[in-house]
C-alpha positions as semicolon CSV with decimal commas, in nm:
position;residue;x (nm);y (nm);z (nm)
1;X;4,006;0,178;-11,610
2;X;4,106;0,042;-11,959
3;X;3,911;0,127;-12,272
4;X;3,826;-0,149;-12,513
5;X;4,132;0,079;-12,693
6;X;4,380;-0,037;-12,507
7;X;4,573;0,321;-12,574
8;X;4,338;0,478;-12,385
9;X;4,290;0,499;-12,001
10;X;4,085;0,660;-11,735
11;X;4,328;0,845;-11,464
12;X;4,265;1,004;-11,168
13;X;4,305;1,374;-11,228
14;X;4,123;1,760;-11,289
15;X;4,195;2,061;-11,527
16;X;4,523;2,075;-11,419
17;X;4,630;1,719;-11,479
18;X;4,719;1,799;-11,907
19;X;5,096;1,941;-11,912
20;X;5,082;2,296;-11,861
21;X;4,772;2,386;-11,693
22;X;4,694;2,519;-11,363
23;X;4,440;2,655;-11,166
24;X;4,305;2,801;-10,845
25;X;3,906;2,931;-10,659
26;X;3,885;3,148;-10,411
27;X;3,580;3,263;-10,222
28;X;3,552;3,664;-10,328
29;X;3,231;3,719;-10,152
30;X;2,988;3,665;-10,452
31;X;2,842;3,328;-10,208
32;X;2,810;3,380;-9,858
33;X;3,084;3,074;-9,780
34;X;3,147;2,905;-10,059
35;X;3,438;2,927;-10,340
36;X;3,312;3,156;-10,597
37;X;3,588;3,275;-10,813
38;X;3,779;2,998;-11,062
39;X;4,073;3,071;-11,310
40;X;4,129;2,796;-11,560
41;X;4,536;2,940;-11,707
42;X;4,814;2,776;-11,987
43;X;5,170;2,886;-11,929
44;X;5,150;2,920;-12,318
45;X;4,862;3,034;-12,539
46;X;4,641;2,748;-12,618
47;X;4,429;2,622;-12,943
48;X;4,093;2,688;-12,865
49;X;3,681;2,551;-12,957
50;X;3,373;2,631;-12,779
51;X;2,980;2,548;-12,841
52;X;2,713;2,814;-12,654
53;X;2,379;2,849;-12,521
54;X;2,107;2,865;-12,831
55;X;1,920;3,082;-12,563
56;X;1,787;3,385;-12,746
57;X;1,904;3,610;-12,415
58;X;2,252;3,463;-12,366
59;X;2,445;3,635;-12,050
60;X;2,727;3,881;-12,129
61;X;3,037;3,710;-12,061
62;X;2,924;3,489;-12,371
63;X;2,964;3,795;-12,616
64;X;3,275;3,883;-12,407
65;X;3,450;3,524;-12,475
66;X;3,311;3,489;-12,822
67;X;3,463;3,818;-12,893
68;X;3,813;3,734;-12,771
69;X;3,828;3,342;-12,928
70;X;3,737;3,590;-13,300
71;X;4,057;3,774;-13,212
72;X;4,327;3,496;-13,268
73;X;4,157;3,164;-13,204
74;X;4,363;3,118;-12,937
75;X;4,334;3,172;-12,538
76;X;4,532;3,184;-12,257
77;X;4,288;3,201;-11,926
78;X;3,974;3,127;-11,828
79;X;3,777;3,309;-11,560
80;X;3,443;3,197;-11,399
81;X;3,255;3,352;-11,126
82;X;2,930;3,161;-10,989
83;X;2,665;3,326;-10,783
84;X;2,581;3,578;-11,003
85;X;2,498;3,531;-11,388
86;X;2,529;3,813;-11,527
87;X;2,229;3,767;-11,751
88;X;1,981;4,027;-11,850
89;X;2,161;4,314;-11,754
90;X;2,191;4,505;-11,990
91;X;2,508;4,787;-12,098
92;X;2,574;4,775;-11,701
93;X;2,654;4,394;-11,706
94;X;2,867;4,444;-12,022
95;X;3,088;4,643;-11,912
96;X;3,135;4,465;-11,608
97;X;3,214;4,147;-11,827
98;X;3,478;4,381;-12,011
99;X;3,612;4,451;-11,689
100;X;3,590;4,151;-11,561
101;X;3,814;4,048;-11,841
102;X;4,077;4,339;-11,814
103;X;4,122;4,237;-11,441
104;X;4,206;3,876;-11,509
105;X;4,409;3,996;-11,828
106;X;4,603;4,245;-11,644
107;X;4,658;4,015;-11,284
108;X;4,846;3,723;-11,543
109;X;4,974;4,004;-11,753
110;X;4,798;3,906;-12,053
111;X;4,666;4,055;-12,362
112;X;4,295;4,073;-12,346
113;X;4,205;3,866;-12,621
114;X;4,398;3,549;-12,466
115;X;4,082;3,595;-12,158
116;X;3,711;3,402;-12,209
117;X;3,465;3,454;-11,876
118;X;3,150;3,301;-11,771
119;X;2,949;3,347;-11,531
120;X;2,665;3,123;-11,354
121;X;2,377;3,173;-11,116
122;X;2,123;3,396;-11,084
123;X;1,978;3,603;-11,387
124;X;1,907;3,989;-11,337
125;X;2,139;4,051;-11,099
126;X;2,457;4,320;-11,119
127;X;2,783;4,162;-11,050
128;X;2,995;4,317;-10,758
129;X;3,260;4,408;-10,899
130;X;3,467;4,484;-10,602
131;X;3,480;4,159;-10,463
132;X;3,535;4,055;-10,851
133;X;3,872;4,273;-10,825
134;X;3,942;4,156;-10,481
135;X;3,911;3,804;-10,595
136;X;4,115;3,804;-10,881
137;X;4,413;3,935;-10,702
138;X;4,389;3,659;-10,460
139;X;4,404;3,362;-10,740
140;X;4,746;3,211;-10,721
141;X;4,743;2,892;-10,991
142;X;4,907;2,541;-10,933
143;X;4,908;2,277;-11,089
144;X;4,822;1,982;-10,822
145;X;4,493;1,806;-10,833
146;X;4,385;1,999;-10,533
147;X;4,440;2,318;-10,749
148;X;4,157;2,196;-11,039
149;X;3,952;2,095;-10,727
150;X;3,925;2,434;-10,627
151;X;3,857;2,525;-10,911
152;X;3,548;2,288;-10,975
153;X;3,379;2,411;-10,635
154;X;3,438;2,771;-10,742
155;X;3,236;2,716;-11,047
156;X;2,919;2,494;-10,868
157;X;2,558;2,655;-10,791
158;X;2,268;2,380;-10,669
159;X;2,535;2,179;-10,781
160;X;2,618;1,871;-10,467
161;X;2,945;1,785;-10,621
162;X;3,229;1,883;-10,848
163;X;3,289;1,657;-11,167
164;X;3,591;1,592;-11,320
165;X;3,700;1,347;-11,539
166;X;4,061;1,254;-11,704
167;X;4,193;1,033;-11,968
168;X;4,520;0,958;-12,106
169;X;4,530;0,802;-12,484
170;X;4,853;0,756;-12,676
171;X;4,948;0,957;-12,941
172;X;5,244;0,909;-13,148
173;X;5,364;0,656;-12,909
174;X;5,368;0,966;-12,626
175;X;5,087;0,986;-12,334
176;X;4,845;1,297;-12,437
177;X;4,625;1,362;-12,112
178;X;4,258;1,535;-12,153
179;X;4,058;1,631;-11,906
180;X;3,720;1,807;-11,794
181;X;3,569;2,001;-11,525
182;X;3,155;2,059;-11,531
183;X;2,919;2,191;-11,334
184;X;2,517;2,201;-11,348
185;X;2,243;2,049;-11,185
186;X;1,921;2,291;-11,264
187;X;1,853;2,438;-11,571
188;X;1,958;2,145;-11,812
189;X;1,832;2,095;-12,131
190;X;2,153;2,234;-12,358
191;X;2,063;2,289;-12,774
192;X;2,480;2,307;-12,768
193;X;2,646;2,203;-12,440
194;X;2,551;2,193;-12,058
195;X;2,549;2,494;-11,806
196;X;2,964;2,503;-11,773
197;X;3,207;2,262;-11,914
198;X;3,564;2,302;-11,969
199;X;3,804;2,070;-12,099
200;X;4,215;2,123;-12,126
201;X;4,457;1,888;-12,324
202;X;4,850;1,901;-12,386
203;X;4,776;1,783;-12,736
204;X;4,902;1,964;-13,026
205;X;4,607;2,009;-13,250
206;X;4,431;2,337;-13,432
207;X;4,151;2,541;-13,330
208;X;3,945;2,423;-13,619
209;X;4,004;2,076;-13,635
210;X;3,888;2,088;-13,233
211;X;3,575;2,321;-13,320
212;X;3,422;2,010;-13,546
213;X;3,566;1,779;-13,304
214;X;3,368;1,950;-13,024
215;X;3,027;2,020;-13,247
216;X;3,055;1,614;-13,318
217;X;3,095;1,498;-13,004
218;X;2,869;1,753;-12,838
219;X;2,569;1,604;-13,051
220;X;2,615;1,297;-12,854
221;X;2,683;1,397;-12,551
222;X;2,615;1,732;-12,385
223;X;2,318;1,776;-12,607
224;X;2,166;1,428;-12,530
225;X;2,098;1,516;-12,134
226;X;1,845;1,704;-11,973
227;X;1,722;1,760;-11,622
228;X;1,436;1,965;-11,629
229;X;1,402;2,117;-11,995
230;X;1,514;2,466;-11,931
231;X;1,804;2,569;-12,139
232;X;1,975;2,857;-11,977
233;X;2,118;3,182;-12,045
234;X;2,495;3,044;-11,952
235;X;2,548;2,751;-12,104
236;X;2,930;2,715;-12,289
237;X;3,146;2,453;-12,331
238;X;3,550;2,577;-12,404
239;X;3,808;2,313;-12,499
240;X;4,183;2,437;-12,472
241;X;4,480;2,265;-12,633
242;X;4,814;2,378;-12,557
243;X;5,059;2,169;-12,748
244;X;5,280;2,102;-12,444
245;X;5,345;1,754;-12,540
246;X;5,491;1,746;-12,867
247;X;5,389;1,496;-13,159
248;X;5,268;1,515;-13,505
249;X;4,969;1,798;-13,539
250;X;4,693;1,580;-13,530
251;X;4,398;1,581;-13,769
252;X;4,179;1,358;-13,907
253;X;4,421;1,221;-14,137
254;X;4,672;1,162;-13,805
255;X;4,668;0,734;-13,764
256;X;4,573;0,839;-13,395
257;X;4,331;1,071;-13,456
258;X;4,043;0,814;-13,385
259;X;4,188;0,742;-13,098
260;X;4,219;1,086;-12,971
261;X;3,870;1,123;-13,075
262;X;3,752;0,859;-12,881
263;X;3,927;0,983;-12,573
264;X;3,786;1,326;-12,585
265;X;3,438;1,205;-12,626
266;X;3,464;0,949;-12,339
267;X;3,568;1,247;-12,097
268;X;3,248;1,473;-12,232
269;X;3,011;1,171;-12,227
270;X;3,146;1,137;-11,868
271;X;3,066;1,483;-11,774
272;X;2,720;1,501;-11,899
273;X;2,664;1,201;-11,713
274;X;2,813;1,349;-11,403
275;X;2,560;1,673;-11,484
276;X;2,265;1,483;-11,504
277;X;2,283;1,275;-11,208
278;X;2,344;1,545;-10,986
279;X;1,982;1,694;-11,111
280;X;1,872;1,914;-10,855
281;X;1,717;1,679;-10,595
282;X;1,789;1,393;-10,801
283;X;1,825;1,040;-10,702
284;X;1,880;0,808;-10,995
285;X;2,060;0,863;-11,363
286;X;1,819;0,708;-11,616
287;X;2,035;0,611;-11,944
288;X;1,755;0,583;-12,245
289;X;1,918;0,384;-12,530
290;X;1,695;0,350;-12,833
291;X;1,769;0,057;-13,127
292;X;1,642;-0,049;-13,439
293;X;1,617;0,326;-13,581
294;X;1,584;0,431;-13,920
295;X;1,851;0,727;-13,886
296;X;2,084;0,797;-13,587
297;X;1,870;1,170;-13,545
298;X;1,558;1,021;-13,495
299;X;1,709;0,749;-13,260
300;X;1,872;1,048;-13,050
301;X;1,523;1,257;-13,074
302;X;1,351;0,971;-12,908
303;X;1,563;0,926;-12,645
304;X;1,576;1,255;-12,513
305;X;1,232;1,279;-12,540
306;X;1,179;1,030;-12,302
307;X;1,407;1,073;-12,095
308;X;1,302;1,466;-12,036
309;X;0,945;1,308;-11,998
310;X;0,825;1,424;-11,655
311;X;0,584;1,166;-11,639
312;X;0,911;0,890;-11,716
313;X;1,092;1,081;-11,440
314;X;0,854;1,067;-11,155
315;X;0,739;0,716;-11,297
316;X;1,146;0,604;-11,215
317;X;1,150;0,815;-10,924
318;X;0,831;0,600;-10,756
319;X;0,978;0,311;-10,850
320;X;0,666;0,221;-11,115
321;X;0,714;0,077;-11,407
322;X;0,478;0,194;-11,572
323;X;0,600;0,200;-11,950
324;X;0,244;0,355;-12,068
325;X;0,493;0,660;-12,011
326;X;0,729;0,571;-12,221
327;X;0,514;0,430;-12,543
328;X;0,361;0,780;-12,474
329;X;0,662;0,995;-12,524
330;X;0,766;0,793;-12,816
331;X;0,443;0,863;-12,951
332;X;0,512;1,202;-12,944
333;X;0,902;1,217;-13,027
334;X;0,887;1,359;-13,347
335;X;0,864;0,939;-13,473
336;X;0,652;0,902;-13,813
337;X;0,541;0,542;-13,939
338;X;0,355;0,224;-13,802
339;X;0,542;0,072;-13,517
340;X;0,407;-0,252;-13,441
341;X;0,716;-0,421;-13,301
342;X;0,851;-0,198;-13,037
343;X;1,016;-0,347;-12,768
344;X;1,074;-0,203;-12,413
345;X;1,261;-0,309;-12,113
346;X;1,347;-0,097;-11,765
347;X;1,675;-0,236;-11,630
348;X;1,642;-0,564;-11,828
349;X;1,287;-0,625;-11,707
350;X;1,071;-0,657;-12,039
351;X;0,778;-0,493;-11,994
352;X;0,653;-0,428;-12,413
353;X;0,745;-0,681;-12,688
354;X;0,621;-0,641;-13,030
355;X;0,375;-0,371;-12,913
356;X;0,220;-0,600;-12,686
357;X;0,222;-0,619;-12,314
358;X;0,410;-0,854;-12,145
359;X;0,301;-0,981;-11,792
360;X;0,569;-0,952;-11,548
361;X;0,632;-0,952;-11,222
362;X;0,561;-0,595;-11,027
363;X;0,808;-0,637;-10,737
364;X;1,098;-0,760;-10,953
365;X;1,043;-0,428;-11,185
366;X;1,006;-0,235;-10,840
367;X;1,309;-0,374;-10,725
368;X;1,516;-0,293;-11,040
369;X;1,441;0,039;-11,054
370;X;1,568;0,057;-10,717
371;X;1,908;0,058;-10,847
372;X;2,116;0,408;-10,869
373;X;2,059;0,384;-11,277
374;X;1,795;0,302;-11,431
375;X;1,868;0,171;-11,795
376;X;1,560;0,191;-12,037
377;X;1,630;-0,009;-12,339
378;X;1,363;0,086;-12,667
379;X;1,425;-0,095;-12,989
380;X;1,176;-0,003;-13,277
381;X;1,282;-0,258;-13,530
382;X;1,300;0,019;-13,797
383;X;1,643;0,004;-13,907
384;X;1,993;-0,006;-13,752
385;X;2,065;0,331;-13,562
386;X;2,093;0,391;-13,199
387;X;2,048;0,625;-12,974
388;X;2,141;0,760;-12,633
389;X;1,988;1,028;-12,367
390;X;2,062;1,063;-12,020
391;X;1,875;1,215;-11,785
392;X;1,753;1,183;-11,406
393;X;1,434;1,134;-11,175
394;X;1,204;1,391;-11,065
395;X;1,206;1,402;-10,710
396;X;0,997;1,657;-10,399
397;X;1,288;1,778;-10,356
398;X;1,354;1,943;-10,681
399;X;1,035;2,205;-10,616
400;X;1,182;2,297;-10,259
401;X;1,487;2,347;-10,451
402;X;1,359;2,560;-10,704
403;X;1,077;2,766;-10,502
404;X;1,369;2,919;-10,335
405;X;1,639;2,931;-10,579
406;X;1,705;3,317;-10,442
407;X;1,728;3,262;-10,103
């Protein structure tokens, strides 16, 4: 796929597709078959940013990597376990985070400080930390698309499928390659990022100019999706950037920087897309896209608020378009004023124009919200901000999901 930038294209690829990054998952014996055990590593070390759970109990490994991105601003490996969180457990699940460190430090024969972790799945449980040892000895990075794949099913939980996404953009007339690898599915309502996101690039670029970078584009991305309003303990998103392709350092004042910019937010936007479709039980995305605002916070507020409307997701997920819903969570989005002219259409049926119903037909609504996405359009004639949330339907299937997370 071609942007509208023409510098800028969609590839097939994973983590390891940027120069200089490889890979691997194993299955330690955290999950009972599945891969459990990922390594994200840079044959150099590698400019660093990373956003974080606003949960006020945030798991271990997120002091652990905070602590060694402090040290230097730089990092080297990543190591993510899934099946256990290591959340709420106190000085015991510290220092199994510290060791969990030293063993992937000392297994690449790295300094410490070049190591984040993270950890996802279930809170208030100890980590074994012999299969964690046995695990990391078995890792053995490459750097073939099959490598990253691993990689992404070592790192899923509910999760039904690994998401990756990859774009090349131009920079000083050579091809710079970023790429992402996500998981969630439960749990999804991020104040930062999502539950697990990681993104590599062979760009040559600082860690600060990619911190504001990643806060930016975060705002309209990771933060704008939410599957069931929980935020959890986990969440992180970690951007790496080893310089393997060399160019002129980019910054804002770089003539490609926009581009770049662009880029990197296409391949987040993809990912939280990616998240909130696979919603645990989920059957449809719903994209909320809100017009006509006064400011481009309010615009944002509104759509997420709608689209993390359980009454709007079991509305789409019945296939009723019943847009009482949606006036409803407007009403209560945080919006102040008198709105008399707000329009709303579900997948390009109009179904509220000027504040006033508008008769339409039932079984053509029905019909379009049929589709895989579900596109509800708002515009509040207000001003000229916009808005987007995404988000997905709330299905049975998500309860049978969640009654038995633990077993």
């Amino acid at each position: 796929m071609i942007t509208k930038e023409k510098n800028i294209k969609k590839i097939n690829g994973t983590i390891t597709s940027p120069k200089g990054f490889y890979a691997s998952g194993v299955h330690a014996g955290l999950r009972y078959k599945r891969k459990d055990l990922g390594v994200i590593y840079s044959d150099k070390p590698s400019s660093v940013a990373a956003v974080y759970t606003q949960n006020l109990f945030p798991a271990a490994p997120i002091g652990i990597t905070k602590q060694s991105i402090a040290y230097s601003n730089t990092l080297q490996a990543v190591l993510v376990n899934s099946g256990c969180a290591n959340a709420c457990t106190g000085k015991q699940g510290e220092n199994d985070a510290y060791q969990m460190r030293a063993m992937c430090a000392e297994h690449f024969d790295l300094p410490e400080y070049l190591v984040a972790i993270a950890s996802t799945g279930v809170i208030g449980e100890f980590l074994k930390m012999d299969m964690i040892e046995k695990g990391v000895k078995e890792l053995k990075v490459g750097n073939e698309m099959e490598d990253g794949e691993d990689f992404g099913h070592a790192i899923l939980t509910t999760d039904t499928v690994t998401k990756h996404t990859c774009y090349e953009v131009l920079v000083n007339g050579k091809i710079i390659t970023i790429a992402g690898t996500a998981k969630g599915s439960g749990m999804i309502h991020p104040n930062m990022a999502t539950m697990l996101s990681f993104i590599t690039t062979d760009a040559t670029v600082s860690s600060s100019q990619l911190q504001v970078l990643l806060k930016n584009v975060t705002d309209k991305t990771f933060n704008q999706i939410t599957v069931d309003g929980d935020t959890s303990t986990n969440d992180m998103v970690l951007v790496m950037a080893n310089g393997s392709v060399e160019h002129d350092e980019l910054t804002i004042h770089h003539p490609d920087w926009e581009h770049f910019a662009l880029a990197f937010q296409l391949v987040c936007e993809e990912l939280a897309k990616k998240i909130a479709r696979d919603g645990e039980g989920a059957t449809k995305l719903i994209e909320v896209n809100v017009n006509g605002a006064s400011n481009t916070q309010m615009a944002n507020q509104i759509a997420k608020t709608i689209v993390g409307s359980n009454l709007v997701k079991t509305a789409v997920y019945g296939q009723d378009a019943n847009w009482g819903r949606i006036i409803g969570a407007i009403g209560y989005s945080g919006l102040k004023g008198e709105f008399n002219q707000i329009d709303i259409a579900i997948n390009g049926v109009t179904v509220l124009y000027n504040s006033k119903p508008v008769a339409f037909d039932e079984d053509e609504a029905k019909t379009a919200l049929q589709n895989e996405i579900v596109y509800i359009d708002v515009h509040l004639h207000d001003g000229d901000c916009v808005g987007t949330a995404w988000g997905c339907d709330l299905t049975y299937d998500y309860v049978k999901i969640n009654a038995s997370y633990r077993t």
